[in-house]
Tab-separated table of C-alpha atoms in Angstrom:
chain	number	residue	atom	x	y	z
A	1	UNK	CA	16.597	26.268	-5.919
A	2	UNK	CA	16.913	27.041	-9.785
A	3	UNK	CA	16.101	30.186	-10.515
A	4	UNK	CA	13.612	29.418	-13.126
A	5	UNK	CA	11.704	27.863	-10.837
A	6	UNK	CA	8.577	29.633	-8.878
A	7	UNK	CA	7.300	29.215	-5.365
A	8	UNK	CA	3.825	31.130	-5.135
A	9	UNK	CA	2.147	30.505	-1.691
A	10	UNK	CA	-1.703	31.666	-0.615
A	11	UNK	CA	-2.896	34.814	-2.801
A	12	UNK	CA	0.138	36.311	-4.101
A	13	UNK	CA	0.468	34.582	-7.473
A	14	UNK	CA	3.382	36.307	-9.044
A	15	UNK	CA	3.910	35.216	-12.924
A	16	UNK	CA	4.447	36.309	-16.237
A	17	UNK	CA	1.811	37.615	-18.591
A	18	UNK	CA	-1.307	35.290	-19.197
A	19	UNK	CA	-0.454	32.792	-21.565
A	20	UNK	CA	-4.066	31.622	-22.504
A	21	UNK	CA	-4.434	31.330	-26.355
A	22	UNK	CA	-0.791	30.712	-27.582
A	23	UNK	CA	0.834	28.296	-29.208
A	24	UNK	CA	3.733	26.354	-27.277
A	25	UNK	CA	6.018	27.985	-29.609
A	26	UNK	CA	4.966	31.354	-28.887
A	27	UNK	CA	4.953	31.217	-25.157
A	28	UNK	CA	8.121	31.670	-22.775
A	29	UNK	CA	7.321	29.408	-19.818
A	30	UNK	CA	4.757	26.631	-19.179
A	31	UNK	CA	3.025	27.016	-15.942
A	32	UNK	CA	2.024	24.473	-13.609
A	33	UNK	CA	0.190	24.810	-10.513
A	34	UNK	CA	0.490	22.482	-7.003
A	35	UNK	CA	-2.887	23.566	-5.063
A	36	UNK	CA	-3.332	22.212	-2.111
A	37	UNK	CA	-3.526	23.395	2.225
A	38	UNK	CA	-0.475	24.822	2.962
A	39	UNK	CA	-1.730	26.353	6.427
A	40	UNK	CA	-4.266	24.259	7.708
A	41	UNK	CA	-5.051	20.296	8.777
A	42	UNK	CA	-3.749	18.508	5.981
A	43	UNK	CA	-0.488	21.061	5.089
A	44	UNK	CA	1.331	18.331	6.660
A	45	UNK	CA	0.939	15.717	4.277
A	46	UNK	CA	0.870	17.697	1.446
A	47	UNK	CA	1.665	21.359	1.794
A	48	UNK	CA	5.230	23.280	0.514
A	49	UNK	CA	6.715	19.808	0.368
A	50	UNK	CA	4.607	19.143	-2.602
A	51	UNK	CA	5.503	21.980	-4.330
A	52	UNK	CA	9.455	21.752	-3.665
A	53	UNK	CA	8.489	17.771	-5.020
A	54	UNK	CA	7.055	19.379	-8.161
A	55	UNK	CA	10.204	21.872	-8.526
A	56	UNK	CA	12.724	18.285	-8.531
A	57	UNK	CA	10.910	17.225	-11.157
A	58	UNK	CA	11.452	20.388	-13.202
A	59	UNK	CA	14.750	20.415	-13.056
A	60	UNK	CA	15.164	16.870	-14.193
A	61	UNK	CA	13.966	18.565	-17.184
A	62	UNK	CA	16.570	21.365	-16.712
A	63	UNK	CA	13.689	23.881	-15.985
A	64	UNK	CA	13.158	24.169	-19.105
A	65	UNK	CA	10.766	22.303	-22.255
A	66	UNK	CA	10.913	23.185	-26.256
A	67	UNK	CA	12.003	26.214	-25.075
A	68	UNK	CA	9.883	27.139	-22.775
A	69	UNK	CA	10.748	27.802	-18.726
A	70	UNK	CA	9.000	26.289	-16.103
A	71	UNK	CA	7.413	27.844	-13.103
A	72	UNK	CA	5.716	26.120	-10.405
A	73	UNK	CA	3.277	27.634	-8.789
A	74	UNK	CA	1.903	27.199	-5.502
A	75	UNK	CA	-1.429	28.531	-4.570
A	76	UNK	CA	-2.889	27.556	-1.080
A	77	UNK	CA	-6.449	26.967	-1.173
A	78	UNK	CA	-6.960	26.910	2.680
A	79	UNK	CA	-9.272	23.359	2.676
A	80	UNK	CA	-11.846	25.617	0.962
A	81	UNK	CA	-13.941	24.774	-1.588
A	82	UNK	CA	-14.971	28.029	-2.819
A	83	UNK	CA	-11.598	29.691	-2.166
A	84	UNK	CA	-9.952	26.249	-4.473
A	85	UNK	CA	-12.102	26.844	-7.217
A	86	UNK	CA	-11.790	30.375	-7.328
A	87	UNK	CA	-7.622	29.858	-7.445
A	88	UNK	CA	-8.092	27.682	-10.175
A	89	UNK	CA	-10.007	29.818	-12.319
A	90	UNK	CA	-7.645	32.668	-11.793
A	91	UNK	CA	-4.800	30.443	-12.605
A	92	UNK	CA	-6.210	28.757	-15.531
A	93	UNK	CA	-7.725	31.813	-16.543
A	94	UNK	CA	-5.362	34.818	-15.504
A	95	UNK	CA	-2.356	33.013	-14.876
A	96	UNK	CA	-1.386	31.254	-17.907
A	97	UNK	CA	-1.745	27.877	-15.913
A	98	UNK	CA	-1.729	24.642	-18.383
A	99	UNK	CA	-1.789	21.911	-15.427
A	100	UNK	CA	-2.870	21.676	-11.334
A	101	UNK	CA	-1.557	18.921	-9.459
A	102	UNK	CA	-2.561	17.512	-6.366
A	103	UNK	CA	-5.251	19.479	-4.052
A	104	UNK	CA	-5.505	17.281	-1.096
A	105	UNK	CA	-9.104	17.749	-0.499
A	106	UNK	CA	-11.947	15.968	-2.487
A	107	UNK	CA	-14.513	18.690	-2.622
A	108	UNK	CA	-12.240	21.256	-4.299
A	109	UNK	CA	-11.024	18.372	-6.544
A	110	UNK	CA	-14.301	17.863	-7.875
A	111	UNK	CA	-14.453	21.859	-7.975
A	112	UNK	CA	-11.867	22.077	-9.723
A	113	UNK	CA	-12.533	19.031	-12.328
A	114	UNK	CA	-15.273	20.789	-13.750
A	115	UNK	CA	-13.423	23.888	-14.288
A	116	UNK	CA	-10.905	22.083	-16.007
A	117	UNK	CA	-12.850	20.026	-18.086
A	118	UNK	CA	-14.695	23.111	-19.127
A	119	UNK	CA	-11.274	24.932	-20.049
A	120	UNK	CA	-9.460	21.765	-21.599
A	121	UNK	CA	-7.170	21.785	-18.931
A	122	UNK	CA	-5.030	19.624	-16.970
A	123	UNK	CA	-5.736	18.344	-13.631
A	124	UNK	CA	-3.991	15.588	-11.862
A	125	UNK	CA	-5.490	14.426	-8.303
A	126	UNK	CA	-2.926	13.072	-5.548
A	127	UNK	CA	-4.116	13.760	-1.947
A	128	UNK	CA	-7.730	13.487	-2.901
A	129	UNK	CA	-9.537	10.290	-2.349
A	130	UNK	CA	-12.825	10.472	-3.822
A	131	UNK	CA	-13.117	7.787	-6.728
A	132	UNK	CA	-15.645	9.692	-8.708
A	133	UNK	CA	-13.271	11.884	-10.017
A	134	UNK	CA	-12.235	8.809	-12.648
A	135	UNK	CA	-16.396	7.923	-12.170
A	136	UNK	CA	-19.193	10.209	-12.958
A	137	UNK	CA	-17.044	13.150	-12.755
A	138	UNK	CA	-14.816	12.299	-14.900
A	139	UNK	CA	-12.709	14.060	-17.624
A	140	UNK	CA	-10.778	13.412	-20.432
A	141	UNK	CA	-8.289	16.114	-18.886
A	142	UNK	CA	-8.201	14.529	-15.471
A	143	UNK	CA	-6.358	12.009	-14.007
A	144	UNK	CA	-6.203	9.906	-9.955
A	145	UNK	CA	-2.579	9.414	-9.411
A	146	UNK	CA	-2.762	7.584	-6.055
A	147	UNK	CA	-5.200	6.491	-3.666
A	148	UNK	CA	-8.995	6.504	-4.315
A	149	UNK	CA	-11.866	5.399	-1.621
A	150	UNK	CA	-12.513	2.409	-3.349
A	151	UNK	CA	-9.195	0.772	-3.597
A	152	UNK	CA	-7.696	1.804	0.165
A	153	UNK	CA	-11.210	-0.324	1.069
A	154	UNK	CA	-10.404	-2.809	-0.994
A	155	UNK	CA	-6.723	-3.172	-1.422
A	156	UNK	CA	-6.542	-3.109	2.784
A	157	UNK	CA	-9.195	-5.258	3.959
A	158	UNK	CA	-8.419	-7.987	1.604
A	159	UNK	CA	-4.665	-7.595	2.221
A	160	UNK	CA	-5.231	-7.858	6.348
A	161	UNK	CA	-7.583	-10.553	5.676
A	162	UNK	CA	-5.061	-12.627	3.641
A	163	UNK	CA	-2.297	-11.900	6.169
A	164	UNK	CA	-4.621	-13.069	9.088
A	165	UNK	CA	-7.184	-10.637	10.081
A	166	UNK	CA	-10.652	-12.311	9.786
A	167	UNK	CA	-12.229	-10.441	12.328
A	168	UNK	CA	-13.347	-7.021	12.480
A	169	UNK	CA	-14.628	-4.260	14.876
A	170	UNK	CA	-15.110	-0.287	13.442
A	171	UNK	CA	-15.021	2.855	14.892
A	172	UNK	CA	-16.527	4.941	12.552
A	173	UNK	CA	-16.839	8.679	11.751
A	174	UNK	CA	-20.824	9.563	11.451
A	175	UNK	CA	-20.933	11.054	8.227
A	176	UNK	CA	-20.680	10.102	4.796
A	177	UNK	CA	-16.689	9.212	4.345
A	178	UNK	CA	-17.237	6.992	7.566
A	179	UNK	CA	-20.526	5.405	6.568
A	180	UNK	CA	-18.837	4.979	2.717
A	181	UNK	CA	-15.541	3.436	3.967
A	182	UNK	CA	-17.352	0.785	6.495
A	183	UNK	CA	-19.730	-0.062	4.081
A	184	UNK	CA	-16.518	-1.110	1.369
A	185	UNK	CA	-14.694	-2.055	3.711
A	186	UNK	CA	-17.539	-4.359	4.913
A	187	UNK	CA	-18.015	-6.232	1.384
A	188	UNK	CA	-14.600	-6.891	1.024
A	189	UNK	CA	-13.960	-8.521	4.015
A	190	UNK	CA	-16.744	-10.842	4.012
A	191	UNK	CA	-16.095	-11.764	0.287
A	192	UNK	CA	-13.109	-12.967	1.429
A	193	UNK	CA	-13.908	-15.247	4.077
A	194	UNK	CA	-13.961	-12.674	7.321
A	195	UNK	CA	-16.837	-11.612	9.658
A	196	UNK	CA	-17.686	-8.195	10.842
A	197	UNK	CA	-17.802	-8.393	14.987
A	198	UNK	CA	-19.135	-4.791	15.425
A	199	UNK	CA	-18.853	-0.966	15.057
A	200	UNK	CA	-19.608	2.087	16.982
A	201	UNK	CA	-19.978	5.360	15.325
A	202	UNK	CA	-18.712	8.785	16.793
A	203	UNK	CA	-19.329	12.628	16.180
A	204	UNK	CA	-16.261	14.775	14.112
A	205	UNK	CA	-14.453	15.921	16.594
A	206	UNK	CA	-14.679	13.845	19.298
A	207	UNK	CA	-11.881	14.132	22.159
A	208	UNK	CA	-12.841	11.289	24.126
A	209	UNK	CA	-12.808	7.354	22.490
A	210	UNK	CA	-12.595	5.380	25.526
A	211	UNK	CA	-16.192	4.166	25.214
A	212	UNK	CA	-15.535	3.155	21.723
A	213	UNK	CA	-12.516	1.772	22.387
A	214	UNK	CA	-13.219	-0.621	25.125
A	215	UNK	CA	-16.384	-1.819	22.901
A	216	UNK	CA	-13.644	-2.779	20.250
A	217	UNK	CA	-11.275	-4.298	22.700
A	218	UNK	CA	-13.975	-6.383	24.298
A	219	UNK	CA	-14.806	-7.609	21.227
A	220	UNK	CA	-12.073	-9.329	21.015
A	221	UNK	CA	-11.403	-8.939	16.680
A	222	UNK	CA	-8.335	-9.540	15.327
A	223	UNK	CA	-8.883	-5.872	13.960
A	224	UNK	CA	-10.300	-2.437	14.929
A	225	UNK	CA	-10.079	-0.427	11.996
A	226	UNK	CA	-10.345	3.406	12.543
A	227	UNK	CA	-13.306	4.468	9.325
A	228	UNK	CA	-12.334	8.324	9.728
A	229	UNK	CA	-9.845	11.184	9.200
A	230	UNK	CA	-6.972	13.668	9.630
A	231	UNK	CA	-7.585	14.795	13.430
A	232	UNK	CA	-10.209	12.235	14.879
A	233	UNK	CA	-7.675	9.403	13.385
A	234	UNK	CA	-4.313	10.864	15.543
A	235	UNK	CA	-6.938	11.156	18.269
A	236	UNK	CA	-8.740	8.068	18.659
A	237	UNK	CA	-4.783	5.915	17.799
A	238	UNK	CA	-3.211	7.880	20.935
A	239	UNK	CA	-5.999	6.868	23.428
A	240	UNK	CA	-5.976	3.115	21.586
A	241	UNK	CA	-2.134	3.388	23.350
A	242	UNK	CA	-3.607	4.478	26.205
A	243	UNK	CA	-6.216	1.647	26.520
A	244	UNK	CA	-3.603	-0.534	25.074
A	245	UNK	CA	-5.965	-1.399	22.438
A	246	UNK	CA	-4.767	-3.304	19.564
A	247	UNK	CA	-1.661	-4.644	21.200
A	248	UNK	CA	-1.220	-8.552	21.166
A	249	UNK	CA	-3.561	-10.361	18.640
A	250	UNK	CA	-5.190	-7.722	18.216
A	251	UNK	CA	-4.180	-5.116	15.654
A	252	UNK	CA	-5.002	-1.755	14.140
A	253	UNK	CA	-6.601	-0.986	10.684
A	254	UNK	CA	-6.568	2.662	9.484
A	255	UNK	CA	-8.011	3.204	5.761
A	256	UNK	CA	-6.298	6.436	5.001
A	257	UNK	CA	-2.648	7.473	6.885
A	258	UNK	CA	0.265	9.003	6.452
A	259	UNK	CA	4.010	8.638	6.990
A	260	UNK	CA	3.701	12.184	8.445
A	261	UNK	CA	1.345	10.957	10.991
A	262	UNK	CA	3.265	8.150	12.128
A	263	UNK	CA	6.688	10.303	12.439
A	264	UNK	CA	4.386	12.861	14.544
A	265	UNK	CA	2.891	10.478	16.876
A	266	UNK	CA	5.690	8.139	17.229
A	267	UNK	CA	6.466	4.447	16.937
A	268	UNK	CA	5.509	3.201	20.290
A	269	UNK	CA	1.183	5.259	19.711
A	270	UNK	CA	1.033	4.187	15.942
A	271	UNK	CA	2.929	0.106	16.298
A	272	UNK	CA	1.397	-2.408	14.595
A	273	UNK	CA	-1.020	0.252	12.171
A	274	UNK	CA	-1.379	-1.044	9.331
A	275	UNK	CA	-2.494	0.964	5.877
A	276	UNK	CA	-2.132	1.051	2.172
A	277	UNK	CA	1.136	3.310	0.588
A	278	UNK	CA	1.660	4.511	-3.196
A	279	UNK	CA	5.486	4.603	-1.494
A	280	UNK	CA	7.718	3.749	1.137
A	281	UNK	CA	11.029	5.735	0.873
A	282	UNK	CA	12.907	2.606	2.253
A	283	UNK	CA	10.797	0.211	-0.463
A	284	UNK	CA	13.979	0.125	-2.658
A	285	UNK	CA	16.750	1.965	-4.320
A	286	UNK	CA	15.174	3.972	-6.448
A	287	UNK	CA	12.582	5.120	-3.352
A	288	UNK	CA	15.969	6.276	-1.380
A	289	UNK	CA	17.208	7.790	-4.061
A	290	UNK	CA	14.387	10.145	-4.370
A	291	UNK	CA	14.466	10.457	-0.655
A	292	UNK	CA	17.496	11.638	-0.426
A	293	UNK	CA	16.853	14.456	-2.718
A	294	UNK	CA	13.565	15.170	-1.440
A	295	UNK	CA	15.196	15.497	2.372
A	296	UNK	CA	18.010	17.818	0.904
A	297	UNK	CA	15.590	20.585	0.404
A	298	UNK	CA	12.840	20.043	3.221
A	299	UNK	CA	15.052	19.932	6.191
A	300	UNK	CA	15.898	16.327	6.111
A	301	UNK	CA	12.127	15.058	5.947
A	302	UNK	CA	11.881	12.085	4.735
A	303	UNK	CA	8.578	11.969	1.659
A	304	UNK	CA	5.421	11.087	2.044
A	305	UNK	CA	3.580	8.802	-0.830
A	306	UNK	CA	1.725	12.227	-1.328
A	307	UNK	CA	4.975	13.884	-2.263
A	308	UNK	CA	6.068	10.870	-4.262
A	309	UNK	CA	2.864	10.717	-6.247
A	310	UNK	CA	3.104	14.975	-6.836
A	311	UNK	CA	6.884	14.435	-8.191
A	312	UNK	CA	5.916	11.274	-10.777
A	313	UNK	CA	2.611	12.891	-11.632
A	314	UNK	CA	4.557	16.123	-12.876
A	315	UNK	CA	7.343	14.234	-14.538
A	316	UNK	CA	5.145	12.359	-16.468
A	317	UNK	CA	3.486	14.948	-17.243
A	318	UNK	CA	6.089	17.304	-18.486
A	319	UNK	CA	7.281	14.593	-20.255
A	320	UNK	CA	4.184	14.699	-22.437
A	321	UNK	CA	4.644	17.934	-23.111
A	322	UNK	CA	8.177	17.323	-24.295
A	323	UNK	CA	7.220	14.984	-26.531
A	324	UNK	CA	3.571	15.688	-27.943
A	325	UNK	CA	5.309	19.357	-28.694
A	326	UNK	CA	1.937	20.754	-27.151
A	327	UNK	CA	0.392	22.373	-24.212
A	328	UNK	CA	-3.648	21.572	-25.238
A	329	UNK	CA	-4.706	20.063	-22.404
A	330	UNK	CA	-6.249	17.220	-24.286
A	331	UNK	CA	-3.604	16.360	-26.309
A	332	UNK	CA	-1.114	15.738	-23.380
A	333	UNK	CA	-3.433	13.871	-21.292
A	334	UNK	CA	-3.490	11.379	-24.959
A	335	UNK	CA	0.235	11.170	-24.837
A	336	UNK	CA	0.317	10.893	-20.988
A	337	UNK	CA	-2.188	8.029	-21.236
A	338	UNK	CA	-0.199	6.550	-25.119
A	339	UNK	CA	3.070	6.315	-22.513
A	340	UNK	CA	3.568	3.863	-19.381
A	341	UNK	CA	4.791	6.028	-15.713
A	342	UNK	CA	8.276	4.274	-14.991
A	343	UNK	CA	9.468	5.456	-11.933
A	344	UNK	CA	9.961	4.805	-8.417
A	345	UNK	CA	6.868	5.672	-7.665
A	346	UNK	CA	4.989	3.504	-10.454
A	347	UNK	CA	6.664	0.639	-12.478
A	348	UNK	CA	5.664	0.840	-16.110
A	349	UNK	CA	1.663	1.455	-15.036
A	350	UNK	CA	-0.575	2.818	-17.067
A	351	UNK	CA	-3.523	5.583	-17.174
A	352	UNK	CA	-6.475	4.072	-18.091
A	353	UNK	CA	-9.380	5.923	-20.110
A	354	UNK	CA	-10.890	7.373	-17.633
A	355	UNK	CA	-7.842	8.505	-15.839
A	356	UNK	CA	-6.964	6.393	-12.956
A	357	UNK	CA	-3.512	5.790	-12.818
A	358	UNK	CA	-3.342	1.865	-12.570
A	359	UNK	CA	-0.223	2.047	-9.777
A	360	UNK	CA	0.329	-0.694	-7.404
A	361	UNK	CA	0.441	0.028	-3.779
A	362	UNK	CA	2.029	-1.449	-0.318
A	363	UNK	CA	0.352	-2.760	2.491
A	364	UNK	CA	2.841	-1.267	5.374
A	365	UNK	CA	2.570	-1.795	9.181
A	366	UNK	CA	4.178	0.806	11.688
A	367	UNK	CA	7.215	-1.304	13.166
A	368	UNK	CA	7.764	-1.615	16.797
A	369	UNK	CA	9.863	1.029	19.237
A	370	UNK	CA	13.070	-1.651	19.201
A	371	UNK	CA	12.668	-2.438	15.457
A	372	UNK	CA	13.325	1.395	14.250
A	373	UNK	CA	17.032	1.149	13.826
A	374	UNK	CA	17.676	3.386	10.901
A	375	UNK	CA	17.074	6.980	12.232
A	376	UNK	CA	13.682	8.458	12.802
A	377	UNK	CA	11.754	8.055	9.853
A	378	UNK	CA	12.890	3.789	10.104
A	379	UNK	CA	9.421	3.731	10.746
A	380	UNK	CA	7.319	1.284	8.511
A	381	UNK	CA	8.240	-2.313	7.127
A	382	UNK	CA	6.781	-3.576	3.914
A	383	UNK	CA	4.424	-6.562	4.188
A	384	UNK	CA	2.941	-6.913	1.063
A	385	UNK	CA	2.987	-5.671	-2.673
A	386	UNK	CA	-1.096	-4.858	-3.822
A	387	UNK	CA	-1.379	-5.037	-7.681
A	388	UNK	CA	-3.345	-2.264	-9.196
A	389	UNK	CA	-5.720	-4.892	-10.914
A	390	UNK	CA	-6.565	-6.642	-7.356
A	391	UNK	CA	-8.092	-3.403	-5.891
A	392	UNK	CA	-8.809	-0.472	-8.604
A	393	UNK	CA	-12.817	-0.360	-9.711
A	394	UNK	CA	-13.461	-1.612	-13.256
A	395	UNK	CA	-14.410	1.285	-15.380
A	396	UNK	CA	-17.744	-0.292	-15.923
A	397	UNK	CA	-18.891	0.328	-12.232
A	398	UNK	CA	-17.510	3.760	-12.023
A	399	UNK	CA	-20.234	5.570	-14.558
A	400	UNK	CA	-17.709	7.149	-16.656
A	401	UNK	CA	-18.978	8.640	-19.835
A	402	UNK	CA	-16.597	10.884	-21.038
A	403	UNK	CA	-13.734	8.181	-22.004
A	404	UNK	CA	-10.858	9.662	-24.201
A	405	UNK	CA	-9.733	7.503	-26.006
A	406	UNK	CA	-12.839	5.130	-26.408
A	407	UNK	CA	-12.383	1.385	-25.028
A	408	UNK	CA	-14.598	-1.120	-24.057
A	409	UNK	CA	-15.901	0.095	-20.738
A	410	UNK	CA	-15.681	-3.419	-19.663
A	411	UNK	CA	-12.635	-3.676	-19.639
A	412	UNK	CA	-10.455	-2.751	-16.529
């Protein structure tokens, strides 16, 4: 890896002198941060890989802008809200830190919003899926770069239900993500024409789903969709195998997943899942072509649209920098807003006002055992292309009120 380049993991932040108060002239290296778990639940879907994503985008630059080097940082913030907002005042504060990308987790994102909104800093969200981070929290320094609670409701249930899924049946986590999710998801699919059979709700942590399981089976919906998270989502889609739920007519829904996920569980538990994708590295050439840098330097592992959505966020990013000849937080988010993302990951979308990225996503479905032909991560098939307008909340319902630069709030 290029030796300007900077891999700091957990605690140990090791940079050069605090940067805070200097011109972009005056300083020697520009400092970006990836913060997110890199030793707990979600380190798989985020993790080192994000960082090494962030470092391939550097050194399309040539690790270095208007003279300045670029270090990469990477800070793990343990799926801890305290411990994430305390990082991120050290490295905005201490570390000479201009941008944080990603954090994975939506508590610590809206931790760490408010810290950077207070310091004029950059922060650009990619694993987290809370919405209000472009609502009521937020910032003319922030931006969403891929998924968001409201469009994965959205953008899914009206895709299945277009494709043929009128019926539905949840199994839904009992607490506020669950309840939020079914409730979206809910509207959606009856605004378009389908019906809502049922849905059971279960505790966190639950180890056994066969009750919940035959309840969706016997109700005999075209889909069960799976309203929770990380651990009780790999759980509840093995025992689904077991009870061969969702096999025939019958198919599975799961509102947030991972490539990851599917690779670790397997074709044969996770066939037939379908879910919304910022990226598919198979989606085209310009997706492989990433891919096949990415695997070089993660032990042939193939990206996930979390890495995907790191590496554009940064680029673009850096690329403001380039060209606005600044590091003031507020002036790069203008020119990163003033200048459409063209990339793999995002063809020619915008960021809107209140900083959601306006980036189409996929509707993929996990292919059968017999149809994985192309190695082991041959492992979803495309079904559908969701346009960002179709599924992303018009600024008007989000309660934004800091918009920079003013528009219309009306307006999507």
């Amino acid at each position: 890896m290029n030796s300007v380049l900077v891999r700091c993991l957990a605690l140990g932040l090791a940079v050069a002198t605090p940067l805070a108060g200097l011109s972009a002239q005056e300083k020697k290296s520009l400092n970006i941060a990836v913060l997110n778990d890199k030793s707990s639940v979600f380190s798989d879907a985020g993790g080192v890989r994000s960082v090494r994503a962030a470092e391939l985008a550097a050194e399309d630059f040539g690790g270095e802008i208007n003279g300045m080097k670029i270090k990469v940082l990477g800070p793990d913030h343990q799926n801890k809200t305290d411990m994430g907002a305390s990082l991120a005042r050290q490295m905005y504060d201490q570390e000479g830190v201009e941008a944080i990308f990603d954090i994975g987790n939506s508590a610590i994102s809206l931790a760490v919003q408010d810290i950077a909104r207070e310091r004029g800093k950059i922060v650009v969200h990619s694993g987290s899926a809370t919405a209000e981070v472009f609502g009521k929290a937020c910032s003319p320094t922030g931006a969403m770069w891929l998924y968001d609670t409201y469009s994965l409701a959205k953008g899914l249930a009206k895709s299945v239900v277009e494709q043929g899924g009128k019926t539905w049946y949840f199994i839904t986590a009992d607490y506020a993500f669950g309840h939020a999710m079914q409730n979206e998801v809910t509207k959606v699919v009856e605004a378009n024409g389908g019906k809502v059979l049922g849905a059971v709700r279960h505790p966190v942590g639950t180890m056994d789903f066969s009750s919940f399981l035959m309840q969706a089976q016997a109700s005999g919906a075209d889909i069960v969709a799976f309203a929770n998270a990380s651990g009780d989502t790999v759980t509840s889609l093995k025992q689904a195998r077991e009870f061969q739920v969702g096999e025939g007519n019958q198919k599975l829904g799961v509102l947030i997943f991972y490539l990851t996920s599917v690779h670790a569980l397997g074709a044969k538990a996770t066939q037939g899942v379908q879910y919304l994708s910022g990226y598919y590295w198979d989606h085209d050439d310009e997706s492989r072509a990433f891919a096949k840098r990415f695997a070089a330097v993660n032990d042939g592992r193939m990206p996930d649209h979390t890495h995907a959505a790191v590496y554009s966020s940064v680029k673009h990013y850096l690329q403001a920098v380039k060209d606005s000849k600044s590091t003031d937080g507020k002036t790069v988010m203008r020119k990163m807003k003033e200048t459409p993302v063209n990339d793999f990951f995002a063809h020619g979308a915008k960021i809107r006002a209140d900083g959601r990225l306006m980036n189409d996503m996929l509707l993929v479905e996990v292919k059968k055992p017999e149809e994985v032909k192309n190695g082991e991560w041959d492992l979803l098939k495309v079904k559908q292309v969701v346009k960002a307008d179709d599924i992303m909340r018009p600024i008007a319902e989000g309660g934004c009120t800091r918009l920079d630069p003013p528009v219309d709030a009306g307006k999507k």
